[in-house]
Amino acid sequence: METSAGIQRSRSPAVVVDGPRLGPDTALAVREAWSALWTSRLLVWAAGILGVIWFGRVPGTEGLDYGGLSSSFSPFGNLLVAPAARWDSAWYLLLARDGYAHSPDHMKAAFYPLYPLLMHAGGWIVGSQLVAGILISLACLLAALVLLYRLAAIELGAAHARSTVLLVAFSPAAFFLSAVYTEGLFLLLSVGAILAARQGRWAWAGIAGGLAALTRNSGIVVLVPLLVLFLYGPRGDRPAAAPRSWWRPRYALTRQALWLVLVPTGLVLFLAYCAVEFHDALAPFHVQHLWFRHTELLGGVTGGASAAWNELRELVTAKGPLSFTRGGTGPFYIAGQSLMLFGFLVFALVALVGVLRRLPLAYGAYVACALVLTLSSPVAMQPLASLPRYIVVLFPLQMWLAQWCDERGRLERTVGISAVLLGIMTAQFARWGFVA
Amino acid sequence: MSARPATSNAAVVVEGPRLSAGAQRALREAWSALWTSRAIVWTAGILGVLWFGRVPNSERFDLVGVTHGTTAFNDLLAAPAARWDAVWYLAIARDGYHHDPNTLRDAFYPLYPLLIHVGNWVLGSRMLVAILISLGCFLVALALLYRLTELELGAEDARSTLLLLAFFPSAFIFSAIYTESLFLLLSVGAFLAARQGRWAWAGIAGGLAALTRNSGIVVLVPLLVLFLYGPRTDREPDVTSGPRWRPRYRLSRQLLWLALVPLGLAAFLGFSAITFHDAFVPFHVERLWYRHFQLLGGVTGGAKAAWHTLRDLVDSKGPAYDPGSGGVALHFAGQDLVLFGFLVFALVGFAGVLRRLPLAYGAYVGVALLGTLSYPSTVQPLESFPRYMVVLFPLQMWLARWCGERGRVARAVGISGVLLGVLAAQWSRWALVL
């Protein structure tokens, strides 16, 4: 007869090794970010590959792949990297391989150094700077979504945080977030900086902001929301003073604000490097004309609206056939693009109003400054060129959209609408069609 | 003295016929799914034409010119709706069936072109009428589907079902000049009527469904299953115990209404017998469309095609893209893989429907899939499969339940939406995607 002691002995307790564990909030954030990431990226890759196979490469774009750096694999390998390695990817690959040398007209100075530097380092490990670039973007996107979930949960609650993450991952230009572009990295650093500031971790906020300023030309704008958070909050590190008037800061200046000096320092470092390399500290700004950009206060708004109107009129009154048999070469190709870009402008402006009304001031200040900067540097040929790419990283827009949709039970429909555009824009991008 | 106050005139309220609260909710949900999905389908289709261009030689696909608008801009607006079989439906609406038997157009059933023909008297444009019929049918179909799903799964899943259907990758066909939305309306209508025990309406809708497309007769199967096994809301089961195969409801005269379903088919075959002197012309012409009978040949053929093209793609020596657009071998590679993806979804969904929904739904999907997959095309075994399965609404009902339980509805709509964008663009440029 087996005794009860015998039974107990036979049920030996499992040996549980307690290692470091994620808190439940972080675990939830990672889970939500991961599921948004893998589902959206799977579809981005499917749409991109189908785009190349079904729609064919845009004629005459072979010369855009400098040195063949984005097509260095087998035909099948090249097909696999198609949704990630197009247009500016070629510049980042050139920078990762050669640095800023061999750039007589300083065109390379338009591209900031952090991302190609990481690609260069990653290339040592994985043996391909292109693969390293894609992996860096994917990893940054994952981490950015995790942090964004945390940030949105603080401001809006967990349900809206989940929606925010989905809306970012399926936003129409979200394919840039996993491409060999700086968008994934910049999203991580900007969200990280604002989350750190929101929690009162000013050293981290300064470091992330400084790195953001080393990532892209508009990176310095992150300083604005950090300063607003420092002075007006909301801050998780200490309580605000009672408001005396709406414009008066709620928090006194302290030495911690010095951490935020790291943000302009990031930019200054790159400008100093340019002074040495190009003998022109302001080369990143001076070369903008080579990219057909000029300064005109909110010229993108007026120019974009008139371009869309003119193109629409031409479409409506066109006499000849509106379709052509060589994809990406007909006159109405531009019409489609102008109308699409104007749609993005309308969304951005409407959402800016929403952000200003529904989120703390820092978020509105960030989006407004970033938009003013972007819209005041229009491209001569297409005033709103690249707008979808610039606004995809302005995450407060998606935070507002998530709240707006959730309150009205429209999240699924909005994700659906967004995803349809994501599909078609990814396909166009992957075939070397310029979308942003 | 009681005097009526002169200043407080009671408003005269005229009580007209009103929709019930349930019907209003269904219409509201259907409308919002319809307009959002159609707005984006049109956007994707128009961008597809402008960005990717028409497939080379696509002018030859409409030699009779029935899909051409009055202006170039109208052509562009019609692009997401007037492609491929639309030419046949518009030609039949204009000219009827030819008297020579065994022409390609005899494969198309008459109800939809007949409606276009009638509508043309009112509006004066067959293309516009056809699109409006498709949109109208889709709206009502969605509203009825909401009611049906609400009965089976509850309001939350009903809402998700509509969204998943409206944003399904091949859902652009619901607003095209195709029979899919009319058939969806009639099949859902027949189901709902049977479910509520309104057998006359079930028979009429089923009969019209049989006049709409060649697989319409399949609707008879779930109607019979609902009649014999339920669930039915018109009365309690006659038998509550016994083996599973034993019917829960006794045969009654109401069953005769279901004879309208084969009568719908018989009417078309009768018309064929008189016009072509061959009642079975609609079946005989299938060979002209490269279709042949092979039991589940679509499954084996589709899997093989996908495997071979994937291998070709991986091993390909040349660039894996066409410098122009369309009309290359790799174009078919993409298509084979997409079609196989639809097949996998349909089979998984079918298993889900069998497990989670009443028998009638599983029987409907099972028989419809068996029919479709047993008539593969020689050119591409799973050709048109996404179009045939998009009307099998129990698949979306199951998907809604499955996603709803896991909080994945939004993501599923997103996944679906990405493919809807690419497929709608491809279709609008005269590339055959389904």
mmCIF file with all atom_site columns, N, CA and C in Angstrom, chain A residues 35 39 43 52-57 75 162 166 320 322-328 332 409 412-413 415 417 419-420 424 428 431, chain B residues 32 36 44 49-54 72 159 163 316-318 321-325 330-331 407 410-411 413-415 417-418 426 429:
data_model
loop_
_atom_site.group_PDB
_atom_site.id
_atom_site.type_symbol
_atom_site.label_atom_id
_atom_site.label_alt_id
_atom_site.label_comp_id
_atom_site.label_asym_id
_atom_site.label_entity_id
_atom_site.label_seq_id
_atom_site.pdbx_PDB_ins_code
_atom_site.Cartn_x
_atom_site.Cartn_y
_atom_site.Cartn_z
_atom_site.occupancy
_atom_site.B_iso_or_equiv
_atom_site.pdbx_formal_charge
_atom_site.auth_seq_id
_atom_site.auth_comp_id
_atom_site.auth_asym_id
_atom_site.auth_atom_id
_atom_site.pdbx_PDB_model_num
ATOM 1   N N  . SER A 1 35  ? 2.452   41.131 -32.260 1.00 0.00 ? 35  SER A N  1
ATOM 2   C CA . SER A 1 35  ? 1.394   40.640 -33.146 1.00 0.00 ? 35  SER A CA 1
ATOM 3   C C  . SER A 1 35  ? 1.065   41.673 -34.229 1.00 0.00 ? 35  SER A C  1
ATOM 4   N N  . THR A 1 39  ? 2.015   40.475 -38.291 1.00 0.00 ? 39  THR A N  1
ATOM 5   C CA . THR A 1 39  ? 0.920   40.405 -39.261 1.00 0.00 ? 39  THR A CA 1
ATOM 6   C C  . THR A 1 39  ? 1.074   41.498 -40.328 1.00 0.00 ? 39  THR A C  1
ATOM 7   N N  . LEU A 1 43  ? 2.121   40.939 -44.525 1.00 0.00 ? 43  LEU A N  1
ATOM 8   C CA . LEU A 1 43  ? 1.299   41.449 -45.620 1.00 0.00 ? 43  LEU A CA 1
ATOM 9   C C  . LEU A 1 43  ? 2.040   42.486 -46.453 1.00 0.00 ? 43  LEU A C  1
ATOM 10  N N  . VAL A 1 52  ? 5.763   43.531 -57.515 1.00 0.00 ? 52  VAL A N  1
ATOM 11  C CA . VAL A 1 52  ? 6.859   43.359 -58.480 1.00 0.00 ? 52  VAL A CA 1
ATOM 12  C C  . VAL A 1 52  ? 6.460   42.354 -59.561 1.00 0.00 ? 52  VAL A C  1
ATOM 13  N N  . ILE A 1 53  ? 5.874   41.247 -59.119 1.00 0.00 ? 53  ILE A N  1
ATOM 14  C CA . ILE A 1 53  ? 5.547   40.181 -60.079 1.00 0.00 ? 53  ILE A CA 1
ATOM 15  C C  . ILE A 1 53  ? 4.398   40.591 -60.999 1.00 0.00 ? 53  ILE A C  1
ATOM 16  N N  . TRP A 1 54  ? 3.389   41.207 -60.429 1.00 0.00 ? 54  TRP A N  1
ATOM 17  C CA . TRP A 1 54  ? 2.193   41.505 -61.210 1.00 0.00 ? 54  TRP A CA 1
ATOM 18  C C  . TRP A 1 54  ? 2.304   42.799 -62.022 1.00 0.00 ? 54  TRP A C  1
ATOM 19  N N  . PHE A 1 55  ? 2.858   43.824 -61.409 1.00 0.00 ? 55  PHE A N  1
ATOM 20  C CA . PHE A 1 55  ? 2.856   45.124 -62.081 1.00 0.00 ? 55  PHE A CA 1
ATOM 21  C C  . PHE A 1 55  ? 4.152   45.412 -62.824 1.00 0.00 ? 55  PHE A C  1
ATOM 22  N N  . GLY A 1 56  ? 5.181   44.649 -62.536 1.00 0.00 ? 56  GLY A N  1
ATOM 23  C CA . GLY A 1 56  ? 6.454   44.855 -63.226 1.00 0.00 ? 56  GLY A CA 1
ATOM 24  C C  . GLY A 1 56  ? 7.192   46.085 -62.740 1.00 0.00 ? 56  GLY A C  1
ATOM 25  N N  . ARG A 1 57  ? 8.488   46.086 -63.008 1.00 0.00 ? 57  ARG A N  1
ATOM 26  C CA . ARG A 1 57  ? 9.293   47.220 -62.570 1.00 0.00 ? 57  ARG A CA 1
ATOM 27  C C  . ARG A 1 57  ? 9.004   48.447 -63.429 1.00 0.00 ? 57  ARG A C  1
ATOM 28  N N  . PRO A 1 75  ? 18.040  36.296 -58.230 1.00 0.00 ? 75  PRO A N  1
ATOM 29  C CA . PRO A 1 75  ? 16.760  36.913 -58.584 1.00 0.00 ? 75  PRO A CA 1
ATOM 30  C C  . PRO A 1 75  ? 15.705  36.727 -57.493 1.00 0.00 ? 75  PRO A C  1
ATOM 31  N N  . ARG A 1 162 ? -3.629  49.764 -27.728 1.00 0.00 ? 162 ARG A N  1
ATOM 32  C CA . ARG A 1 162 ? -3.652  48.630 -28.658 1.00 0.00 ? 162 ARG A CA 1
ATOM 33  C C  . ARG A 1 162 ? -4.060  49.120 -30.057 1.00 0.00 ? 162 ARG A C  1
ATOM 34  N N  . LEU A 1 166 ? -1.872  49.201 -33.747 1.00 0.00 ? 166 LEU A N  1
ATOM 35  C CA . LEU A 1 166 ? -2.399  48.624 -34.989 1.00 0.00 ? 166 LEU A CA 1
ATOM 36  C C  . LEU A 1 166 ? -2.459  49.668 -36.098 1.00 0.00 ? 166 LEU A C  1
ATOM 37  N N  . GLY A 1 320 ? -7.947  62.077 -74.186 1.00 0.00 ? 320 GLY A N  1
ATOM 38  C CA . GLY A 1 320 ? -7.349  60.787 -74.565 1.00 0.00 ? 320 GLY A CA 1
ATOM 39  C C  . GLY A 1 320 ? -7.647  59.724 -73.527 1.00 0.00 ? 320 GLY A C  1
ATOM 40  N N  . LEU A 1 322 ? -7.210  57.454 -70.352 1.00 0.00 ? 322 LEU A N  1
ATOM 41  C CA . LEU A 1 322 ? -6.555  57.761 -69.073 1.00 0.00 ? 322 LEU A CA 1
ATOM 42  C C  . LEU A 1 322 ? -5.679  56.616 -68.600 1.00 0.00 ? 322 LEU A C  1
ATOM 43  N N  . SER A 1 323 ? -5.637  55.561 -69.354 1.00 0.00 ? 323 SER A N  1
ATOM 44  C CA . SER A 1 323 ? -4.795  54.452 -68.925 1.00 0.00 ? 323 SER A CA 1
ATOM 45  C C  . SER A 1 323 ? -3.747  54.218 -70.001 1.00 0.00 ? 323 SER A C  1
ATOM 46  N N  . PHE A 1 324 ? -2.676  53.677 -69.594 1.00 0.00 ? 324 PHE A N  1
ATOM 47  C CA . PHE A 1 324 ? -1.556  53.493 -70.502 1.00 0.00 ? 324 PHE A CA 1
ATOM 48  C C  . PHE A 1 324 ? -1.046  52.092 -70.254 1.00 0.00 ? 324 PHE A C  1
ATOM 49  N N  . THR A 1 325 ? -0.258  51.603 -71.173 1.00 0.00 ? 325 THR A N  1
ATOM 50  C CA . THR A 1 325 ? 0.121   50.201 -71.056 1.00 0.00 ? 325 THR A CA 1
ATOM 51  C C  . THR A 1 325 ? 1.520   49.996 -70.505 1.00 0.00 ? 325 THR A C  1
ATOM 52  N N  . ARG A 1 326 ? 2.186   51.084 -70.176 1.00 0.00 ? 326 ARG A N  1
ATOM 53  C CA . ARG A 1 326 ? 3.513   50.923 -69.550 1.00 0.00 ? 326 ARG A CA 1
ATOM 54  C C  . ARG A 1 326 ? 3.429   51.560 -68.175 1.00 0.00 ? 326 ARG A C  1
ATOM 55  N N  . GLY A 1 327 ? 3.307   50.716 -67.176 1.00 0.00 ? 327 GLY A N  1
ATOM 56  C CA . GLY A 1 327 ? 3.073   51.206 -65.825 1.00 0.00 ? 327 GLY A CA 1
ATOM 57  C C  . GLY A 1 327 ? 4.085   52.247 -65.379 1.00 0.00 ? 327 GLY A C  1
ATOM 58  N N  . GLY A 1 328 ? 3.589   53.321 -64.820 1.00 0.00 ? 328 GLY A N  1
ATOM 59  C CA . GLY A 1 328 ? 4.475   54.301 -64.201 1.00 0.00 ? 328 GLY A CA 1
ATOM 60  C C  . GLY A 1 328 ? 5.086   55.286 -65.165 1.00 0.00 ? 328 GLY A C  1
ATOM 61  N N  . PHE A 1 332 ? -0.769  60.563 -66.462 1.00 0.00 ? 332 PHE A N  1
ATOM 62  C CA . PHE A 1 332 ? -1.724  60.544 -65.362 1.00 0.00 ? 332 PHE A CA 1
ATOM 63  C C  . PHE A 1 332 ? -1.201  59.832 -64.123 1.00 0.00 ? 332 PHE A C  1
ATOM 64  N N  . GLY A 1 409 ? -16.514 53.190 -32.405 1.00 0.00 ? 409 GLY A N  1
ATOM 65  C CA . GLY A 1 409 ? -16.578 51.799 -32.884 1.00 0.00 ? 409 GLY A CA 1
ATOM 66  C C  . GLY A 1 409 ? -16.153 51.660 -34.333 1.00 0.00 ? 409 GLY A C  1
ATOM 67  N N  . GLU A 1 412 ? -11.997 48.904 -36.714 1.00 0.00 ? 412 GLU A N  1
ATOM 68  C CA . GLU A 1 412 ? -11.802 47.864 -37.733 1.00 0.00 ? 412 GLU A CA 1
ATOM 69  C C  . GLU A 1 412 ? -11.897 48.465 -39.132 1.00 0.00 ? 412 GLU A C  1
ATOM 70  N N  . ARG A 1 413 ? -12.899 49.325 -39.320 1.00 0.00 ? 413 ARG A N  1
ATOM 71  C CA . ARG A 1 413 ? -13.070 49.914 -40.641 1.00 0.00 ? 413 ARG A CA 1
ATOM 72  C C  . ARG A 1 413 ? -11.891 50.801 -41.009 1.00 0.00 ? 413 ARG A C  1
ATOM 73  N N  . VAL A 1 415 ? -8.798  50.543 -39.878 1.00 0.00 ? 415 VAL A N  1
ATOM 74  C CA . VAL A 1 415 ? -7.644  49.687 -40.186 1.00 0.00 ? 415 VAL A CA 1
ATOM 75  C C  . VAL A 1 415 ? -7.804  49.117 -41.600 1.00 0.00 ? 415 VAL A C  1
ATOM 76  N N  . ILE A 1 417 ? -9.456  50.412 -44.228 1.00 0.00 ? 417 ILE A N  1
ATOM 77  C CA . ILE A 1 417 ? -9.214  51.458 -45.226 1.00 0.00 ? 417 ILE A CA 1
ATOM 78  C C  . ILE A 1 417 ? -7.712  51.720 -45.364 1.00 0.00 ? 417 ILE A C  1
ATOM 79  N N  . ALA A 1 419 ? -5.309  49.739 -44.588 1.00 0.00 ? 419 ALA A N  1
ATOM 80  C CA . ALA A 1 419 ? -4.601  48.576 -45.114 1.00 0.00 ? 419 ALA A CA 1
ATOM 81  C C  . ALA A 1 419 ? -4.723  48.477 -46.631 1.00 0.00 ? 419 ALA A C  1
ATOM 82  N N  . VAL A 1 420 ? -5.876  48.845 -47.174 1.00 0.00 ? 420 VAL A N  1
ATOM 83  C CA . VAL A 1 420 ? -6.026  48.816 -48.637 1.00 0.00 ? 420 VAL A CA 1
ATOM 84  C C  . VAL A 1 420 ? -4.986  49.744 -49.266 1.00 0.00 ? 420 VAL A C  1
ATOM 85  N N  . ILE A 1 424 ? -1.606  48.848 -51.805 1.00 0.00 ? 424 ILE A N  1
ATOM 86  C CA . ILE A 1 424 ? -1.329  49.384 -53.142 1.00 0.00 ? 424 ILE A CA 1
ATOM 87  C C  . ILE A 1 424 ? -0.060  50.246 -53.137 1.00 0.00 ? 424 ILE A C  1
ATOM 88  N N  . GLN A 1 428 ? 3.461   49.581 -55.247 1.00 0.00 ? 428 GLN A N  1
ATOM 89  C CA . GLN A 1 428 ? 4.042   50.620 -56.088 1.00 0.00 ? 428 GLN A CA 1
ATOM 90  C C  . GLN A 1 428 ? 5.492   50.887 -55.697 1.00 0.00 ? 428 GLN A C  1
ATOM 91  N N  . ARG A 1 431 ? 7.996   48.169 -56.807 1.00 0.00 ? 431 ARG A N  1
ATOM 92  C CA . ARG A 1 431 ? 8.320   48.119 -58.238 1.00 0.00 ? 431 ARG A CA 1
ATOM 93  C C  . ARG A 1 431 ? 9.077   49.374 -58.686 1.00 0.00 ? 431 ARG A C  1
ATOM 94  N N  . SER B 2 32  ? -22.537 51.308 -43.334 1.00 0.00 ? 32  SER B N  1
ATOM 95  C CA . SER B 2 32  ? -21.188 51.797 -43.028 1.00 0.00 ? 32  SER B CA 1
ATOM 96  C C  . SER B 2 32  ? -20.129 50.843 -43.568 1.00 0.00 ? 32  SER B C  1
ATOM 97  N N  . THR B 2 36  ? -17.666 52.521 -46.743 1.00 0.00 ? 36  THR B N  1
ATOM 98  C CA . THR B 2 36  ? -16.219 52.623 -46.492 1.00 0.00 ? 36  THR B CA 1
ATOM 99  C C  . THR B 2 36  ? -15.453 51.664 -47.407 1.00 0.00 ? 36  THR B C  1
ATOM 100 N N  . ALA B 2 44  ? -8.493  52.323 -54.769 1.00 0.00 ? 44  ALA B N  1
ATOM 101 C CA . ALA B 2 44  ? -7.431  51.386 -55.157 1.00 0.00 ? 44  ALA B CA 1
ATOM 102 C C  . ALA B 2 44  ? -7.507  51.066 -56.645 1.00 0.00 ? 44  ALA B C  1
ATOM 103 N N  . VAL B 2 49  ? -5.088  51.779 -62.050 1.00 0.00 ? 49  VAL B N  1
ATOM 104 C CA . VAL B 2 49  ? -5.042  52.110 -63.478 1.00 0.00 ? 49  VAL B CA 1
ATOM 105 C C  . VAL B 2 49  ? -4.021  53.220 -63.728 1.00 0.00 ? 49  VAL B C  1
ATOM 106 N N  . LEU B 2 50  ? -4.051  54.243 -62.870 1.00 0.00 ? 50  LEU B N  1
ATOM 107 C CA . LEU B 2 50  ? -3.158  55.395 -63.094 1.00 0.00 ? 50  LEU B CA 1
ATOM 108 C C  . LEU B 2 50  ? -1.698  55.043 -62.825 1.00 0.00 ? 50  LEU B C  1
ATOM 109 N N  . TRP B 2 51  ? -1.465  54.255 -61.792 1.00 0.00 ? 51  TRP B N  1
ATOM 110 C CA . TRP B 2 51  ? -0.086  53.957 -61.396 1.00 0.00 ? 51  TRP B CA 1
ATOM 111 C C  . TRP B 2 51  ? 0.532   52.797 -62.181 1.00 0.00 ? 51  TRP B C  1
ATOM 112 N N  . PHE B 2 52  ? -0.259  51.760 -62.367 1.00 0.00 ? 52  PHE B N  1
ATOM 113 C CA . PHE B 2 52  ? 0.336   50.540 -62.933 1.00 0.00 ? 52  PHE B CA 1
ATOM 114 C C  . PHE B 2 52  ? 0.036   50.372 -64.425 1.00 0.00 ? 52  PHE B C  1
ATOM 115 N N  . GLY B 2 53  ? -0.910  51.157 -64.928 1.00 0.00 ? 53  GLY B N  1
ATOM 116 C CA . GLY B 2 53  ? -1.228  51.078 -66.346 1.00 0.00 ? 53  GLY B CA 1
ATOM 117 C C  . GLY B 2 53  ? -2.042  49.850 -66.708 1.00 0.00 ? 53  GLY B C  1
ATOM 118 N N  . ARG B 2 54  ? -2.670  49.915 -67.882 1.00 0.00 ? 54  ARG B N  1
ATOM 119 C CA . ARG B 2 54  ? -3.449  48.758 -68.329 1.00 0.00 ? 54  ARG B CA 1
ATOM 120 C C  . ARG B 2 54  ? -2.530  47.641 -68.773 1.00 0.00 ? 54  ARG B C  1
ATOM 121 N N  . ALA B 2 72  ? -13.290 59.809 -71.168 1.00 0.00 ? 72  ALA B N  1
ATOM 122 C CA . ALA B 2 72  ? -12.136 59.096 -70.622 1.00 0.00 ? 72  ALA B CA 1
ATOM 123 C C  . ALA B 2 72  ? -12.239 59.012 -69.098 1.00 0.00 ? 72  ALA B C  1
ATOM 124 N N  . ARG B 2 159 ? -21.581 42.178 -36.616 1.00 0.00 ? 159 ARG B N  1
ATOM 125 C CA . ARG B 2 159 ? -20.890 43.376 -37.093 1.00 0.00 ? 159 ARG B CA 1
ATOM 126 C C  . ARG B 2 159 ? -19.534 43.004 -37.721 1.00 0.00 ? 159 ARG B C  1
ATOM 127 N N  . LEU B 2 163 ? -17.891 43.366 -41.756 1.00 0.00 ? 163 LEU B N  1
ATOM 128 C CA . LEU B 2 163 ? -16.624 44.014 -42.071 1.00 0.00 ? 163 LEU B CA 1
ATOM 129 C C  . LEU B 2 163 ? -15.671 43.050 -42.759 1.00 0.00 ? 163 LEU B C  1
ATOM 130 N N  . SER B 2 316 ? 14.619  30.773 -60.305 1.00 0.00 ? 316 SER B N  1
ATOM 131 C CA . SER B 2 316 ? 14.680  31.534 -61.562 1.00 0.00 ? 316 SER B CA 1
ATOM 132 C C  . SER B 2 316 ? 16.052  32.163 -61.750 1.00 0.00 ? 316 SER B C  1
ATOM 133 N N  . LYS B 2 317 ? 16.477  32.148 -63.005 1.00 0.00 ? 317 LYS B N  1
ATOM 134 C CA . LYS B 2 317 ? 17.812  32.683 -63.318 1.00 0.00 ? 317 LYS B CA 1
ATOM 135 C C  . LYS B 2 317 ? 17.719  34.177 -63.695 1.00 0.00 ? 317 LYS B C  1
ATOM 136 N N  . GLY B 2 318 ? 16.662  34.511 -64.376 1.00 0.00 ? 318 GLY B N  1
ATOM 137 C CA . GLY B 2 318 ? 16.521  35.906 -64.825 1.00 0.00 ? 318 GLY B CA 1
ATOM 138 C C  . GLY B 2 318 ? 15.977  36.768 -63.708 1.00 0.00 ? 318 GLY B C  1
ATOM 139 N N  . TYR B 2 321 ? 11.151  39.899 -62.184 1.00 0.00 ? 321 TYR B N  1
ATOM 140 C CA . TYR B 2 321 ? 10.139  40.894 -62.457 1.00 0.00 ? 321 TYR B CA 1
ATOM 141 C C  . TYR B 2 321 ? 10.118  41.182 -63.942 1.00 0.00 ? 321 TYR B C  1
ATOM 142 N N  . ASP B 2 322 ? 9.064   41.747 -64.365 1.00 0.00 ? 322 ASP B N  1
ATOM 143 C CA . ASP B 2 322 ? 8.921   42.113 -65.767 1.00 0.00 ? 322 ASP B CA 1
ATOM 144 C C  . ASP B 2 322 ? 9.185   43.603 -65.887 1.00 0.00 ? 322 ASP B C  1
ATOM 145 N N  . PRO B 2 323 ? 10.067  43.992 -66.798 1.00 0.00 ? 323 PRO B N  1
ATOM 146 C CA . PRO B 2 323 ? 10.341  45.422 -66.925 1.00 0.00 ? 323 PRO B CA 1
ATOM 147 C C  . PRO B 2 323 ? 9.120   46.224 -67.382 1.00 0.00 ? 323 PRO B C  1
ATOM 148 N N  . GLY B 2 324 ? 8.194   45.601 -68.059 1.00 0.00 ? 324 GLY B N  1
ATOM 149 C CA . GLY B 2 324 ? 6.951   46.279 -68.416 1.00 0.00 ? 324 GLY B CA 1
ATOM 150 C C  . GLY B 2 324 ? 5.951   45.982 -67.323 1.00 0.00 ? 324 GLY B C  1
ATOM 151 N N  . SER B 2 325 ? 4.786   45.559 -67.693 1.00 0.00 ? 325 SER B N  1
ATOM 152 C CA . SER B 2 325 ? 3.850   45.145 -66.646 1.00 0.00 ? 325 SER B CA 1
ATOM 153 C C  . SER B 2 325 ? 2.877   44.119 -67.202 1.00 0.00 ? 325 SER B C  1
ATOM 154 N N  . LEU B 2 330 ? 6.042   34.985 -64.685 1.00 0.00 ? 330 LEU B N  1
ATOM 155 C CA . LEU B 2 330 ? 6.016   35.181 -63.237 1.00 0.00 ? 330 LEU B CA 1
ATOM 156 C C  . LEU B 2 330 ? 4.706   35.801 -62.763 1.00 0.00 ? 330 LEU B C  1
ATOM 157 N N  . HIS B 2 331 ? 4.008   36.430 -63.680 1.00 0.00 ? 331 HIS B N  1
ATOM 158 C CA . HIS B 2 331 ? 2.675   36.929 -63.365 1.00 0.00 ? 331 HIS B CA 1
ATOM 159 C C  . HIS B 2 331 ? 1.812   35.767 -62.874 1.00 0.00 ? 331 HIS B C  1
ATOM 160 N N  . GLY B 2 407 ? -9.914  38.620 -30.017 1.00 0.00 ? 407 GLY B N  1
ATOM 161 C CA . GLY B 2 407 ? -9.639  40.064 -30.144 1.00 0.00 ? 407 GLY B CA 1
ATOM 162 C C  . GLY B 2 407 ? -8.820  40.394 -31.374 1.00 0.00 ? 407 GLY B C  1
ATOM 163 N N  . ALA B 2 410 ? -9.785  43.461 -35.874 1.00 0.00 ? 410 ALA B N  1
ATOM 164 C CA . ALA B 2 410 ? -9.150  44.594 -36.563 1.00 0.00 ? 410 ALA B CA 1
ATOM 165 C C  . ALA B 2 410 ? -7.945  44.124 -37.370 1.00 0.00 ? 410 ALA B C  1
ATOM 166 N N  . ARG B 2 411 ? -7.162  43.236 -36.784 1.00 0.00 ? 411 ARG B N  1
ATOM 167 C CA . ARG B 2 411 ? -5.978  42.756 -37.512 1.00 0.00 ? 411 ARG B CA 1
ATOM 168 C C  . ARG B 2 411 ? -6.382  41.956 -38.746 1.00 0.00 ? 411 ARG B C  1
ATOM 169 N N  . VAL B 2 413 ? -9.109  42.291 -40.466 1.00 0.00 ? 413 VAL B N  1
ATOM 170 C CA . VAL B 2 413 ? -9.587  43.242 -41.486 1.00 0.00 ? 413 VAL B CA 1
ATOM 171 C C  . VAL B 2 413 ? -8.385  43.915 -42.156 1.00 0.00 ? 413 VAL B C  1
ATOM 172 N N  . GLY B 2 414 ? -7.370  44.219 -41.369 1.00 0.00 ? 414 GLY B N  1
ATOM 173 C CA . GLY B 2 414 ? -6.160  44.837 -41.921 1.00 0.00 ? 414 GLY B CA 1
ATOM 174 C C  . GLY B 2 414 ? -5.458  43.920 -42.912 1.00 0.00 ? 414 GLY B C  1
ATOM 175 N N  . ILE B 2 415 ? -5.278  42.679 -42.533 1.00 0.00 ? 415 ILE B N  1
ATOM 176 C CA . ILE B 2 415 ? -4.616  41.703 -43.415 1.00 0.00 ? 415 ILE B CA 1
ATOM 177 C C  . ILE B 2 415 ? -5.401  41.586 -44.723 1.00 0.00 ? 415 ILE B C  1
ATOM 178 N N  . GLY B 2 417 ? -7.481  43.720 -45.939 1.00 0.00 ? 417 GLY B N  1
ATOM 179 C CA . GLY B 2 417 ? -7.476  44.994 -46.660 1.00 0.00 ? 417 GLY B CA 1
ATOM 180 C C  . GLY B 2 417 ? -6.246  45.170 -47.532 1.00 0.00 ? 417 GLY B C  1
ATOM 181 N N  . VAL B 2 418 ? -5.081  44.761 -47.038 1.00 0.00 ? 418 VAL B N  1
ATOM 182 C CA . VAL B 2 418 ? -3.855  44.899 -47.839 1.00 0.00 ? 418 VAL B CA 1
ATOM 183 C C  . VAL B 2 418 ? -4.024  44.135 -49.159 1.00 0.00 ? 418 VAL B C  1
ATOM 184 N N  . GLN B 2 426 ? -5.046  45.357 -59.429 1.00 0.00 ? 426 GLN B N  1
ATOM 185 C CA . GLN B 2 426 ? -4.676  44.443 -60.510 1.00 0.00 ? 426 GLN B CA 1
ATOM 186 C C  . GLN B 2 426 ? -5.879  44.178 -61.421 1.00 0.00 ? 426 GLN B C  1
ATOM 187 N N  . ARG B 2 429 ? -6.924  47.009 -63.862 1.00 0.00 ? 429 ARG B N  1
ATOM 188 C CA . ARG B 2 429 ? -6.076  47.241 -65.041 1.00 0.00 ? 429 ARG B CA 1
ATOM 189 C C  . ARG B 2 429 ? -6.202  46.106 -66.047 1.00 0.00 ? 429 ARG B C  1
#
